[in-house]
Coordinates of C-alpha atoms in Angstrom, one line a residue:
Chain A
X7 CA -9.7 5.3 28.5
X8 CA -7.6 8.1 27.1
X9 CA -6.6 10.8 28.8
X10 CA -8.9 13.5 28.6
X11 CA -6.8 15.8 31.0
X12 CA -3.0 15.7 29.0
X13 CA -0.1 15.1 31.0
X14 CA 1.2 18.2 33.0
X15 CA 4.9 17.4 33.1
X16 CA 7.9 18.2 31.2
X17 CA 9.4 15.8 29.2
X18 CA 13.1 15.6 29.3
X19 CA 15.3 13.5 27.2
X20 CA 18.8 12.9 27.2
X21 CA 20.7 11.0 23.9
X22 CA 23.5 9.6 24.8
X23 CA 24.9 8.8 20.8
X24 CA 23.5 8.2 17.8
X25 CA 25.6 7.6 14.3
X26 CA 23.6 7.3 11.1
X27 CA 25.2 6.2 8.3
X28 CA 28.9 6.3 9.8
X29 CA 28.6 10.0 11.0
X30 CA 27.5 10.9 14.5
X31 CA 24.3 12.8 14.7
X32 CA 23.7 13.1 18.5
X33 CA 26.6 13.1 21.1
X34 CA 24.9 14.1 24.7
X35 CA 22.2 15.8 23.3
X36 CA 19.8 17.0 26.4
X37 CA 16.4 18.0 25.5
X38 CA 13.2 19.3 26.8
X39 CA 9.8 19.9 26.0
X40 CA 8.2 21.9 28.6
X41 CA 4.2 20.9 29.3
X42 CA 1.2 22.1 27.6
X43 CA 3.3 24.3 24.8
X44 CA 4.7 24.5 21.8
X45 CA 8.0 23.3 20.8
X46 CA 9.6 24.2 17.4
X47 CA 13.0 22.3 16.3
X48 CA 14.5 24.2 13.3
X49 CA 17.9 23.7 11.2
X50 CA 19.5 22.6 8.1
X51 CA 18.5 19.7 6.2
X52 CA 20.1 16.8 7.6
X53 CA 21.4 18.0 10.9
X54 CA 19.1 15.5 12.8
X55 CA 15.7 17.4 13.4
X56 CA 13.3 14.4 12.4
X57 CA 16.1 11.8 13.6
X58 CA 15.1 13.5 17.3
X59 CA 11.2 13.8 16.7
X60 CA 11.5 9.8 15.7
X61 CA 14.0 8.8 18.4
X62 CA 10.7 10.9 20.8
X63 CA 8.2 8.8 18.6
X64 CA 9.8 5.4 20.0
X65 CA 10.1 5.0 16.0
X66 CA 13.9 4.0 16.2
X67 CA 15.7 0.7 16.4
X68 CA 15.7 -0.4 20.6
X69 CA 19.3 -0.2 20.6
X70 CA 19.6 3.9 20.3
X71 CA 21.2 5.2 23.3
X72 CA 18.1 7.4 24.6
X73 CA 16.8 7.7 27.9
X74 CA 13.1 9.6 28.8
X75 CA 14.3 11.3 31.9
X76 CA 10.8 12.6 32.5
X77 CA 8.3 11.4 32.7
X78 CA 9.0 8.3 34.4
X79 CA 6.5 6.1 33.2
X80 CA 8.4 6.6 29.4
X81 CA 6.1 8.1 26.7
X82 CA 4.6 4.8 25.8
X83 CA 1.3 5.4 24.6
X84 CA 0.9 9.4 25.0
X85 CA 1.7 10.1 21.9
X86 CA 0.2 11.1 18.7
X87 CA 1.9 11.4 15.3
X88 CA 1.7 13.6 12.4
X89 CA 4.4 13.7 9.1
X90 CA 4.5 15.4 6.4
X91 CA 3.2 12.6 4.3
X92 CA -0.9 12.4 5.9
X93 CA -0.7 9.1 5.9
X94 CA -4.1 7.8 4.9
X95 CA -4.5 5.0 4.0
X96 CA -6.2 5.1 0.7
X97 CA -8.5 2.0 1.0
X98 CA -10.0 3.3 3.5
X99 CA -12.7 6.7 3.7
X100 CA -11.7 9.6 5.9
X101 CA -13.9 8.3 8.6
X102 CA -12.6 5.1 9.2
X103 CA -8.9 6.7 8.6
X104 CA -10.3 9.1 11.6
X105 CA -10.7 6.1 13.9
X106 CA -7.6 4.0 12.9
X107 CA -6.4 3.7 16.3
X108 CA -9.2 2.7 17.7
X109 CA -9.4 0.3 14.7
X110 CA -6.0 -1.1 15.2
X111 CA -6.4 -1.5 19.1
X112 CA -9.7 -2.9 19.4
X113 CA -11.2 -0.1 21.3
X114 CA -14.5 1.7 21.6
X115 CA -14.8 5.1 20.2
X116 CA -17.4 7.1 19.9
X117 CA -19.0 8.0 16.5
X118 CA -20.7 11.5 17.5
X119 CA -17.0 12.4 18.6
X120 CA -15.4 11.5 15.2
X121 CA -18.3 13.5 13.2
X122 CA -17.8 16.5 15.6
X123 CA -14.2 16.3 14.9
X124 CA -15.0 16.6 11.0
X125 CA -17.5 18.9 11.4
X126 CA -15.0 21.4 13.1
X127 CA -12.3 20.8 10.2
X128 CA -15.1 21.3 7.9
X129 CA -14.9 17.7 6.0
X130 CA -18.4 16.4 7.5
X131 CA -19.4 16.3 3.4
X132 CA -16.3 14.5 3.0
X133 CA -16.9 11.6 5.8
X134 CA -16.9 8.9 3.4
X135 CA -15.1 9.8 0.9
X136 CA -12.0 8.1 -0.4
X137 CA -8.7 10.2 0.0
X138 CA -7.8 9.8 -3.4
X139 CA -10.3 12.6 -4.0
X140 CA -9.7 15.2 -1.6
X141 CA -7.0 17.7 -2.0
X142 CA -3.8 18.2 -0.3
X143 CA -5.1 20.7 2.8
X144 CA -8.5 18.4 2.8
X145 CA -6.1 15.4 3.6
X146 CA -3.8 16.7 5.8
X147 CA -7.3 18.6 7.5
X148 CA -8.3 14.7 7.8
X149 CA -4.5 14.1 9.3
X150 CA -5.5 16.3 11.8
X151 CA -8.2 15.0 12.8
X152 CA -7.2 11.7 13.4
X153 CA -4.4 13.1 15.3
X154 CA -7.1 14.6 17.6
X155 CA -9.2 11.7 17.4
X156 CA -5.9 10.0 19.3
X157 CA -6.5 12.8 22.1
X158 CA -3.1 12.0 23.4
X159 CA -1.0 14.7 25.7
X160 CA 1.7 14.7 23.4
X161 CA 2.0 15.5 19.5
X162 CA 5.2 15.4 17.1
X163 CA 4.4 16.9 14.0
X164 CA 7.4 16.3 11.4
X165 CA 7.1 19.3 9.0
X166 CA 3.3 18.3 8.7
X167 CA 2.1 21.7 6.3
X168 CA 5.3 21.5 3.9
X169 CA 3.9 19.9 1.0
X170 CA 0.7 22.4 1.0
X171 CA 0.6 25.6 -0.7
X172 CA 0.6 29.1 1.2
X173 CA -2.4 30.0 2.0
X174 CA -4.0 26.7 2.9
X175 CA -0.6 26.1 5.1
X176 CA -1.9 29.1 7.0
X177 CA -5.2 27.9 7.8
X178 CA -4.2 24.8 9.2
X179 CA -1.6 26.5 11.2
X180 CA -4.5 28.1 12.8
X181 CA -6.6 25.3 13.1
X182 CA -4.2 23.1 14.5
X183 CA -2.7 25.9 17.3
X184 CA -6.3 26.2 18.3
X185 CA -7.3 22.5 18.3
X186 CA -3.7 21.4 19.9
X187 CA -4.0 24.4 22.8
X188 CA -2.7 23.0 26.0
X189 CA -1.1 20.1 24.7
X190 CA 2.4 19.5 24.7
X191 CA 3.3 19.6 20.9
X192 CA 7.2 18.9 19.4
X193 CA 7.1 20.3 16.0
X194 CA 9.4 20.1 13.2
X195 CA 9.4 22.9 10.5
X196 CA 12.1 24.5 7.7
X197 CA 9.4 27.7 7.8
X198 CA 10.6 30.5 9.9
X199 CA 7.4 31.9 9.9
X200 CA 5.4 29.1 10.8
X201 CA 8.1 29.0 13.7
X202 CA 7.2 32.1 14.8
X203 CA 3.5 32.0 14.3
X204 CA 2.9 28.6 16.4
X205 CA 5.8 28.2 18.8
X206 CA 6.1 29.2 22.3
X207 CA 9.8 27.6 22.2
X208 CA 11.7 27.8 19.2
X209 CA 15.2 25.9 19.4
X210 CA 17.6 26.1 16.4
X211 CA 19.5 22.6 15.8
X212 CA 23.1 22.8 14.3
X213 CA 26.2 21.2 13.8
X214 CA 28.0 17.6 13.5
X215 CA 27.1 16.0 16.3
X216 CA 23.7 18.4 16.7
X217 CA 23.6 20.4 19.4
X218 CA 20.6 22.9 20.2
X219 CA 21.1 27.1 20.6
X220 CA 19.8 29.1 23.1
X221 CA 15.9 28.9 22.6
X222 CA 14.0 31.8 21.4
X223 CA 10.8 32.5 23.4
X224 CA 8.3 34.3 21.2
X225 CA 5.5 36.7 23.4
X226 CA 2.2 36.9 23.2
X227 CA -0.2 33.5 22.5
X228 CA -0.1 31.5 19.0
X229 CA -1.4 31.9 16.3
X230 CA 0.3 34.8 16.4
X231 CA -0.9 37.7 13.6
X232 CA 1.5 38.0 10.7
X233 CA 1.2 41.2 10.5
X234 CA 3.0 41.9 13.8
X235 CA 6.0 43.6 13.9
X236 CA 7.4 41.4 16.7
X237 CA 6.9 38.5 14.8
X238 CA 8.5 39.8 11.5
X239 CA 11.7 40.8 13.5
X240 CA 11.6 37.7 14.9
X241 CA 11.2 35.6 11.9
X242 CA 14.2 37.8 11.2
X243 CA 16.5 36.5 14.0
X244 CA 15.7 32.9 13.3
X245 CA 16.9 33.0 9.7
X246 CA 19.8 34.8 10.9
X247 CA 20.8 32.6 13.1
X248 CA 20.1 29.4 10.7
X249 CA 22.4 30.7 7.9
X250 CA 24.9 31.0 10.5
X251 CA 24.3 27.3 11.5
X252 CA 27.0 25.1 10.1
X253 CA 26.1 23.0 7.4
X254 CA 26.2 19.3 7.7
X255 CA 25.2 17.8 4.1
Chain B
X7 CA -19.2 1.2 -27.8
X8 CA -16.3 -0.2 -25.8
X9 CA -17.1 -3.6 -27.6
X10 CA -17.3 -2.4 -30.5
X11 CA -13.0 -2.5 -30.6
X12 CA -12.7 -5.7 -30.0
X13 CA -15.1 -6.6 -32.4
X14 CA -13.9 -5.2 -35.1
X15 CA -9.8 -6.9 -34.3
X16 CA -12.0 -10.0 -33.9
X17 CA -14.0 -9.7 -37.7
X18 CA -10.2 -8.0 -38.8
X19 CA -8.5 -11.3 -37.8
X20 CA -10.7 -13.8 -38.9
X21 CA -10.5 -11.9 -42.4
X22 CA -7.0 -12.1 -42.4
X23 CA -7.3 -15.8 -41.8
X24 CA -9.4 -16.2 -44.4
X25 CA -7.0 -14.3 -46.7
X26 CA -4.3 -16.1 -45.8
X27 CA -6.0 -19.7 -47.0
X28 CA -7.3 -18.4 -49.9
X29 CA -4.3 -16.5 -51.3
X30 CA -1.9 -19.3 -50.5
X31 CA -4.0 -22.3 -51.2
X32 CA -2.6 -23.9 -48.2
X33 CA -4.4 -27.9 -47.8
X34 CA -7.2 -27.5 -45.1
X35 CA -4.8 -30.0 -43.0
X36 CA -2.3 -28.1 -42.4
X37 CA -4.6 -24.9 -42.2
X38 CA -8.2 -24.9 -42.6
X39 CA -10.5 -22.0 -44.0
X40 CA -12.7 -20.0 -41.4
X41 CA -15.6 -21.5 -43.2
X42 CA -14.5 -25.0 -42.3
X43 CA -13.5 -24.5 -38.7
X44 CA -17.0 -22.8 -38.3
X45 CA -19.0 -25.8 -39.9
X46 CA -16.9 -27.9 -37.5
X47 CA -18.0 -26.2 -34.6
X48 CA -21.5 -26.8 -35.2
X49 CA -21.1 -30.2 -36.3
X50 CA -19.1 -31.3 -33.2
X51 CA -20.5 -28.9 -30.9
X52 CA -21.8 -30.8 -27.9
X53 CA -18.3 -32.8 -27.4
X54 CA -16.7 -29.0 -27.9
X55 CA -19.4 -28.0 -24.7
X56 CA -18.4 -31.3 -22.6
X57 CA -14.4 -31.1 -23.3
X58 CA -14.8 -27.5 -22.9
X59 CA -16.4 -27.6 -19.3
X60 CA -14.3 -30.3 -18.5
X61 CA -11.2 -28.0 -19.3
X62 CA -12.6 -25.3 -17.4
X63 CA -13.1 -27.0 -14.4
X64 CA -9.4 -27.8 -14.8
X65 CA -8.5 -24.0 -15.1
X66 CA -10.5 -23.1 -12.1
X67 CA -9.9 -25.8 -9.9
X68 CA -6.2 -24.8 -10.4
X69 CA -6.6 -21.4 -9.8
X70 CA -8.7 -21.9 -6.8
X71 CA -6.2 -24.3 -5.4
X72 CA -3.0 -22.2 -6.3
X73 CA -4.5 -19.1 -5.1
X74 CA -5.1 -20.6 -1.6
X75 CA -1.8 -22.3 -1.1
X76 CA 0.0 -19.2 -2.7
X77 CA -1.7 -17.0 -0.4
X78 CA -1.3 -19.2 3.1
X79 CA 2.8 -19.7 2.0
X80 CA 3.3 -15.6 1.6
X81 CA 1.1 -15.1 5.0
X82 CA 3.3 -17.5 6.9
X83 CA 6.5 -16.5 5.3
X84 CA 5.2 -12.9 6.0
X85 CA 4.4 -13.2 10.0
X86 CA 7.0 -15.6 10.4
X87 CA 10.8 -15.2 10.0
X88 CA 12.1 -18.7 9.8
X89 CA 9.2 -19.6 7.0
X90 CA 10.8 -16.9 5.1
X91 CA 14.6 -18.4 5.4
X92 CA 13.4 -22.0 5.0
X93 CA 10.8 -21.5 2.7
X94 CA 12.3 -19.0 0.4
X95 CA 14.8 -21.1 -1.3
X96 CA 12.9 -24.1 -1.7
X97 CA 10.4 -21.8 -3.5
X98 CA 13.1 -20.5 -6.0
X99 CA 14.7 -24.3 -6.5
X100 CA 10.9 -25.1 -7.3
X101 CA 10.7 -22.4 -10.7
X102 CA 13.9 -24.0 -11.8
X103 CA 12.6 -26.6 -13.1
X104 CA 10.5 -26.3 -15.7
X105 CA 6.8 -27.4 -14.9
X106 CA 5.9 -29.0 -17.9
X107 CA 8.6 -31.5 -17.3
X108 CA 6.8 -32.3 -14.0
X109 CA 3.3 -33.1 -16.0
X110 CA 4.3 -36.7 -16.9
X111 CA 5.3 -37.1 -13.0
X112 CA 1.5 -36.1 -11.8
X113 CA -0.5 -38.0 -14.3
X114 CA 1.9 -40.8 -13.5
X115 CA 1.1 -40.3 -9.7
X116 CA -2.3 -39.0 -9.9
X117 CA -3.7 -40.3 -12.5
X118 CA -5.5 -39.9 -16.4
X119 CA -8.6 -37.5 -14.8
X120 CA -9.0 -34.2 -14.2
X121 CA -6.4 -34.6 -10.5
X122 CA -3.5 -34.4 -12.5
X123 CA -4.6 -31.8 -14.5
X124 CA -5.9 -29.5 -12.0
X125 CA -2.3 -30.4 -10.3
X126 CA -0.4 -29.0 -13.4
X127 CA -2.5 -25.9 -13.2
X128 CA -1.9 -25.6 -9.4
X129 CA 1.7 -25.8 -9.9
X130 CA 2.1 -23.2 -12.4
X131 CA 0.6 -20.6 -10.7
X132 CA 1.3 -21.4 -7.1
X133 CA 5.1 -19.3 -6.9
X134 CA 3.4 -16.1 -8.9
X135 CA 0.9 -16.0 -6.4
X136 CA 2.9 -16.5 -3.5
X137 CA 5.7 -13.7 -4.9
X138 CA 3.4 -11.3 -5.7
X139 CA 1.3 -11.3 -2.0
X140 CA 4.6 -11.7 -0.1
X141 CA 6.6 -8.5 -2.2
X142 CA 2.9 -6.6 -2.0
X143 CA 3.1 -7.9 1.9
X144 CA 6.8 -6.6 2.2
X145 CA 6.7 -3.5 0.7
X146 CA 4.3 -1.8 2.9
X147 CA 4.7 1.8 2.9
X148 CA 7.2 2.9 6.1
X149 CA 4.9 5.5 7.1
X150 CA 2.0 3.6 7.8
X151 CA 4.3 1.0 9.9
X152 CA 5.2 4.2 11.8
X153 CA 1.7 5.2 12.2
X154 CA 0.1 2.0 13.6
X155 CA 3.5 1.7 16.1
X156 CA 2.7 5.1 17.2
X157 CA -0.7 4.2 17.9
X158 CA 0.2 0.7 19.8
X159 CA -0.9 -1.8 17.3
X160 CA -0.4 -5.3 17.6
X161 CA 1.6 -6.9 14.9
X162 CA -2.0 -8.8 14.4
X163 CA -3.6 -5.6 13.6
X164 CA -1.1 -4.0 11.6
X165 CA -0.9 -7.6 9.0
X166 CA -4.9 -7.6 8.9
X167 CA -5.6 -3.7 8.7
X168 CA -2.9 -2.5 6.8
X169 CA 0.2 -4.9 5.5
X170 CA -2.8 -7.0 3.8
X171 CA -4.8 -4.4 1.7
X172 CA -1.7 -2.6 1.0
X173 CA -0.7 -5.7 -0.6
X174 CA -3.5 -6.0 -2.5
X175 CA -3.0 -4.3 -6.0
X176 CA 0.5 -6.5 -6.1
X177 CA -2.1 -9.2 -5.4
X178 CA -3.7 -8.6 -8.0
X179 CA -1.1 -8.6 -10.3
X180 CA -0.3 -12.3 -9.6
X181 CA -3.8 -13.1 -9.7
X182 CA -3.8 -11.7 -13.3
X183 CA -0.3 -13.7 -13.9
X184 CA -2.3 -16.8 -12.8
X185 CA -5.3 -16.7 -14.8
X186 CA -3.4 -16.5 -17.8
X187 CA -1.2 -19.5 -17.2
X188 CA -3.7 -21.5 -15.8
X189 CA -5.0 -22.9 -19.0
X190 CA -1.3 -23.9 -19.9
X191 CA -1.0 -25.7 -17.6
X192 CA -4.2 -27.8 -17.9
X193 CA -3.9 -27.8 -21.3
X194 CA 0.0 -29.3 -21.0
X195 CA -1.5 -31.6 -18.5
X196 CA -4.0 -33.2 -21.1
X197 CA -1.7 -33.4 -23.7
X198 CA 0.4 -35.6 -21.9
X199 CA -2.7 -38.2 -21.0
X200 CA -5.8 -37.8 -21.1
X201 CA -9.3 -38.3 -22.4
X202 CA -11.7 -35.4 -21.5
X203 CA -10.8 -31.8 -22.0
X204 CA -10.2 -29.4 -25.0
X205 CA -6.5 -30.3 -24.7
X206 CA -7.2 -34.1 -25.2
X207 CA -9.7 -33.2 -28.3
X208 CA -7.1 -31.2 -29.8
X209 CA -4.3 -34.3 -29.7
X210 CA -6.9 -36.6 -30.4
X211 CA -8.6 -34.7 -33.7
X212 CA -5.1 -33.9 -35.3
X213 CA -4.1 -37.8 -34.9
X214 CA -7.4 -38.6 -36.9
X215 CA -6.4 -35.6 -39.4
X216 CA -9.7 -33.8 -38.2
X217 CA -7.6 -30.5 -38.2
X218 CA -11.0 -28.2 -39.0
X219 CA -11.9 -29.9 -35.1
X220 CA -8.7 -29.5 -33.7
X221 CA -8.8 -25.3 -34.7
X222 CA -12.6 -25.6 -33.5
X223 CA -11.1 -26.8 -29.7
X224 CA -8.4 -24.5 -30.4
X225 CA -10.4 -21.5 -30.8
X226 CA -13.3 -22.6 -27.9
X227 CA -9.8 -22.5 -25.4
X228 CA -9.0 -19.1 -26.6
X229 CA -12.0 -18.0 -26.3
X230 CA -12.6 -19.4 -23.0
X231 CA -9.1 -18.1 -21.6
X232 CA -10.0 -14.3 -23.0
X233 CA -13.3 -14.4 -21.4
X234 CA -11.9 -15.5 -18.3
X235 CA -8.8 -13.1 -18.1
X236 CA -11.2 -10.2 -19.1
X237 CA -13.6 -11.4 -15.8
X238 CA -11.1 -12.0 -13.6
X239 CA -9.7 -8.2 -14.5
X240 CA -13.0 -6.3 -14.6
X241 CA -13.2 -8.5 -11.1
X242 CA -9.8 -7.2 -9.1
X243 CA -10.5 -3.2 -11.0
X244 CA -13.6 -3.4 -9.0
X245 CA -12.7 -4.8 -5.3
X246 CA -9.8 -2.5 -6.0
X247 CA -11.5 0.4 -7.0
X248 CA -9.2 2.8 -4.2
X249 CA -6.0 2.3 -6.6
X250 CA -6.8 3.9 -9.7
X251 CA -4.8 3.6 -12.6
X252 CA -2.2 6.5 -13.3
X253 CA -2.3 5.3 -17.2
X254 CA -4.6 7.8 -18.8
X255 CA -7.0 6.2 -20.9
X256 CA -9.3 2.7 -18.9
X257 CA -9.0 0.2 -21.0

């Protein structure tokens, strides 16, 4: 049975040391990801930003020096995934790549829930179709929904509308802050606007080993209206205070 | 339309041949007319059908054999990490030598009939094969692996749902590698003893000086081994009809 209701507590992590290729990316990193909200790590490329979401994934090596300070039970199982890549596999048609979860762990799903999900992401007439003919936003649209089909309590997104262009990365911003409400969601972006359009956290990552900044709490509920002037200012801030980040390449 | 190609490099080579005998009035033994070859083919054509079968069986039964085994060794060497260090080098010491060399060994052991041949055939293909599944099976795309660990797959799941079709065009390419050195080997196999088989004919009709029979067999094999490569391909395009070709044209 997954968990319909998503967890309702914080999830704190401490790192104790992490080197990657001889240079230390984390040393006593402490991070948190407050429940039922929006998280956004920013920074330079290669300060460590999808080396944290990864290390939160359970997708490093055993050995890393991490510990899940909360919740206690560990995050074994309540999460769902999303890169930048969607990840599809291409034998299979954007149904059955809905329900690969449930394919790989044996489980019942239900088939009205997977067409309602497509339906709402508008690829019902794509169901079963192969992904090799949809488009970019179609496929990461069928990303989404399998990420949904998951319905896990927690969601790392690793840049996951990067490789789309403008205007479709804008409608699945939308689509994904309204179908990902209350969950509690860690994503990774470069975009300072999609920062400040989805986040309800926004922490800026700098420096060799990484350490976070002060967060920046945008107001007011995401998606939040471009046209804002709050926003725009904000937006602002952020890239002021990346360029002052050190860089680490 | 798409037949009409290889027609036409078919008519376009048997001209040539023909071109070749008249212009340099080479003796029909050491290279015989089209003419001849064609009147030999109907004069001798139900030994040419009963070699030719036999042959074939050869081919197949080789491939089937060699596919299995060369599947089950990159499955095991796949799920199992000592399979891989034990197996691995044996595998690479095997290609060393050079197969044919072996063919004397197995009719030796197995005997003049088809066993031997089928043997030959099995061996040539079996280390393409396994190669080809094991790299297909290694090479798995990192994101997928991350996906299915995100998702709590068992290692089960992940080989059957995703490792295993992923593998699948690289498969195919050793499949493909198989088909066409399958008939070497059962060919190689006859030469060295045998009495049925296109091979055999081939020996047997050049040591009577029937060369216009021995280019008959010779041309029923290459048919046969086009026909069956061109099958076999049309075959794999099909089941593998998600991974398209990035090459432009589809032929």
């Amino acid at each position: 049975m997954t968990a319909t209701d998503p967890i309702q507590s914080d999830i704190s992590i401490h790192v104790d040391r992490l080197t990657f290729d001889g240079t230390m990316l984390f040393d006593g990193l402490n991070f948190a990801l407050p429940a039922g909200k929006w998280t956004c790590l920013m920074g330079v490329s290669g300060v460590g930003k999808s080396t944290l979401l990864r290390l939160v994934a359970g997708l490093m090596p055993e050995e890393t020096a991490m510990t899940i300070k909360a919740p206690e039970s560990g995050l074994e199982g309540q999460i769902a995934y999303m890169a930048q890549d969607d990840l599809l596999l291409p034998w299979l048609t954007v149904y059955e790549n809905v329900v690969l979860g449930a394919r790989l762990r044996g489980d019942e799903f239900s088939p009205g829930r997977v067409l309602h999900l497509l339906e709402q992401l508008d690829l019902l007439r794509s169901a079963y179709d192969l992904p090799a003919t949809l488009s970019g936003g179609m496929r990461q649209r069928a990303a989404l929904a399998r990420t949904l089909m998951e319905d896990r309590p927690v969601v790392l997104m690793d840049e996951p509308f990067s490789a789309l262009d403008t205007i479709t990365r804008v409608r699945l911003q939308d689509l994904a802050a309204e179908m990902l409400r209350d969950r509690t969601v860690l994503l990774v972006t470069h975009d300072p606007l999609e920062a400040f359009r989805l986040a309800d956290r926004i922490h800026v990552m700098s420096g060799r080993p990484a350490v976070l900044f002060e967060p920046i709490e945008p107001a007011g509920e995401s998606p939040r209206d471009m046209r804002d002037p709050d926003l725009l200012a904000g937006q602002a801030e952020l890239l002021e205070r990346l360029t002052r980040s050190k860089a680490v390449a | 339309m798409r037949l009409i190609r290889p027609l036409i490099i078919t008519v376009g080579l048997i001209l040539a041949w023909q071109a070749v005998v008249s212009l340099t009035e080479v003796p029909f033994f050491i290279l015989p007319s089209p003419m001849l070859v064609a009147m030999a083919m109907i004069e001798h054509a139900d030994t040419l059908l009963e070699d030719g079968l036999v042959t074939l069986g050869e081919i197949l039964g080789g491939l089937f054999l060699g596919i299995i085994l060369g599947t089950s060794s990159a499955l095991v060497m796949g799920l199992f990490r000592p399979a891989r260090q034990w197996l691995m080098p044996v595998m690479v010491v095997s290609q060393a030598i050079p197969v044919f060399a072996l063919a004397p060994i197995l009719v030796l052991w197995i005997g003049y009939g088809i066993g031997s041949k089928i043997a030959m055939a099995t061996l040539i293909i079996y280390f393409p094969v396994t190669a080809a599944l094991f790299d297909g099976l290694r090479r798995t795309n990192p994101g997928y692996l991350d996906l299915a660990r995100t998702m709590n797959a068992s290692r089960w799941a992940v080989l059957r749902r995703i490792r295993i079709p992923a593998a699948m065009p690289s498969f195919a390419s050793g499949v493909r590698v198989a088909t066409a050195a399958a008939p070497i080997g059962a060919i190689v196999g006859e030469w060295v003893g045998a009495s049925h088989g296109l091979g055999a004919l081939m020996l047997h009709s050049s040591g009577r000086t029937q060369i216009d029979v021995m280019f008959a067999a010779l041309l029923v094999l290459a048919v046969m081994a086009v026909l069956l490569y061109f099958s076999v391909d049309r075959l794999l395009r099909r089941l593998l009809a998600w991974s398209p070709d990035s090459l432009p044209s589809n032929d």
